[in-house]
PDB file of C-alpha atoms in Angstrom:
ATOM      1  CA  ALA A  62      92.252 101.693  68.023  1.00 85.00           C
ATOM      2  CA  ILE A  63      91.217 101.902  64.387  1.00 89.00           C
ATOM      3  CA  ALA A  64      89.379 105.181  64.947  1.00 88.00           C
ATOM      4  CA  GLY A  65      92.444 106.652  66.640  1.00 92.00           C
ATOM      5  CA  CYS A  66      94.748 105.594  63.815  1.00 94.00           C
ATOM      6  CA  GLN A  67      92.390 106.932  61.171  1.00 94.00           C
ATOM      7  CA  ARG A  68      91.910 110.282  62.891  1.00 93.00           C
ATOM      8  CA  GLY A  69      95.644 110.572  63.545  1.00 92.00           C
ATOM      9  CA  MET A  70      96.517 110.017  59.900  1.00 95.00           C
ATOM     10  CA  GLN A  71      93.951 112.611  58.792  1.00 94.00           C
ATOM     11  CA  CYS A  72      94.809 115.375  61.257  1.00 94.00           C
ATOM     12  CA  GLY A  73      96.679 118.534  60.441  1.00 94.00           C
ATOM     13  CA  ARG A  74     100.090 119.582  61.684  1.00 93.00           C
ATOM     14  CA  SER A  75      99.047 122.151  64.280  1.00 96.00           C
ATOM     15  CA  ALA A  76      98.505 121.479  67.964  1.00 95.00           C
ATOM     16  CA  SER A  77      94.832 122.375  67.723  1.00 96.00           C
ATOM     17  CA  ALA A  78      94.342 119.925  64.846  1.00 96.00           C
ATOM     18  CA  VAL A  79      95.879 117.150  66.943  1.00 96.00           C
ATOM     19  CA  GLY A  80      93.532 117.995  69.818  1.00 96.00           C
ATOM     20  CA  GLU A  81      90.515 117.968  67.527  1.00 96.00           C
ATOM     21  CA  ALA A  82      91.601 114.632  66.033  1.00 96.00           C
ATOM     22  CA  ALA A  83      92.016 113.117  69.496  1.00 96.00           C
ATOM     23  CA  THR A  84      88.592 114.345  70.576  1.00 96.00           C
ATOM     24  CA  SER A  85      87.041 112.991  67.398  1.00 96.00           C
ATOM     25  CA  ALA A  86      88.719 109.610  67.912  1.00 96.00           C
ATOM     26  CA  VAL A  87      87.436 109.355  71.474  1.00 96.00           C
ATOM     27  CA  VAL A  88      83.885 110.266  70.443  1.00 96.00           C
ATOM     28  CA  THR A  89      83.980 107.743  67.593  1.00 96.00           C
ATOM     29  CA  ALA A  90      85.237 105.009  69.922  1.00 95.00           C
ATOM     30  CA  ILE A  91      82.558 105.722  72.533  1.00 97.00           C
ATOM     31  CA  VAL A  92      79.795 105.656  69.907  1.00 97.00           C
ATOM     32  CA  PHE A  93      81.162 102.371  68.525  1.00 96.00           C
ATOM     33  CA  ILE A  94      81.172 100.828  72.008  1.00 97.00           C
ATOM     34  CA  ILE A  95      77.593 101.922  72.697  1.00 98.00           C
ATOM     35  CA  VAL A  96      76.310 100.679  69.323  1.00 98.00           C
ATOM     36  CA  SER A  97      78.100  97.333  69.571  1.00 98.00           C
ATOM     37  CA  ASP A  98      76.849  96.857  73.141  1.00 99.00           C
ATOM     38  CA  ALA A  99      73.283  97.547  72.023  1.00 99.00           C
ATOM     39  CA  MET A 100      73.593  95.104  69.119  1.00 99.00           C
ATOM     40  CA  LEU A 101      74.981  92.360  71.361  1.00 98.00           C
ATOM     41  CA  THR A 102      72.212  92.973  73.886  1.00 98.00           C
ATOM     42  CA  VAL A 103      69.560  92.508  71.198  1.00 98.00           C
ATOM     43  CA  ILE A 104      71.254  89.372  69.865  1.00 98.00           C
ATOM     44  CA  TYR A 105      71.548  87.839  73.335  1.00 98.00           C
ATOM     45  CA  ASP A 106      67.935  88.736  74.089  1.00 98.00           C
ATOM     46  CA  VAL A 107      66.708  87.070  70.891  1.00 98.00           C
ATOM     47  CA  LEU A 108      68.781  83.953  71.612  1.00 97.00           C
ATOM     48  CA  HIS A 109      67.692  83.944  75.294  1.00 93.00           C
ATOM     49  CA  ILE A 110      71.273  83.790  76.514  1.00 89.00           C
TER      50      ILE A 110
END
């Protein structure tokens, strides 16, 4: 949600700029999910949970 808000506030006024901002927000969110999942996996593995 934060990535979407940030990209939305920074986008231009044209339709193509809105599309690029939406794509960028989705990519940022997916990367964040993958990184956070990897970090939690390592933490759980170290703690043997």
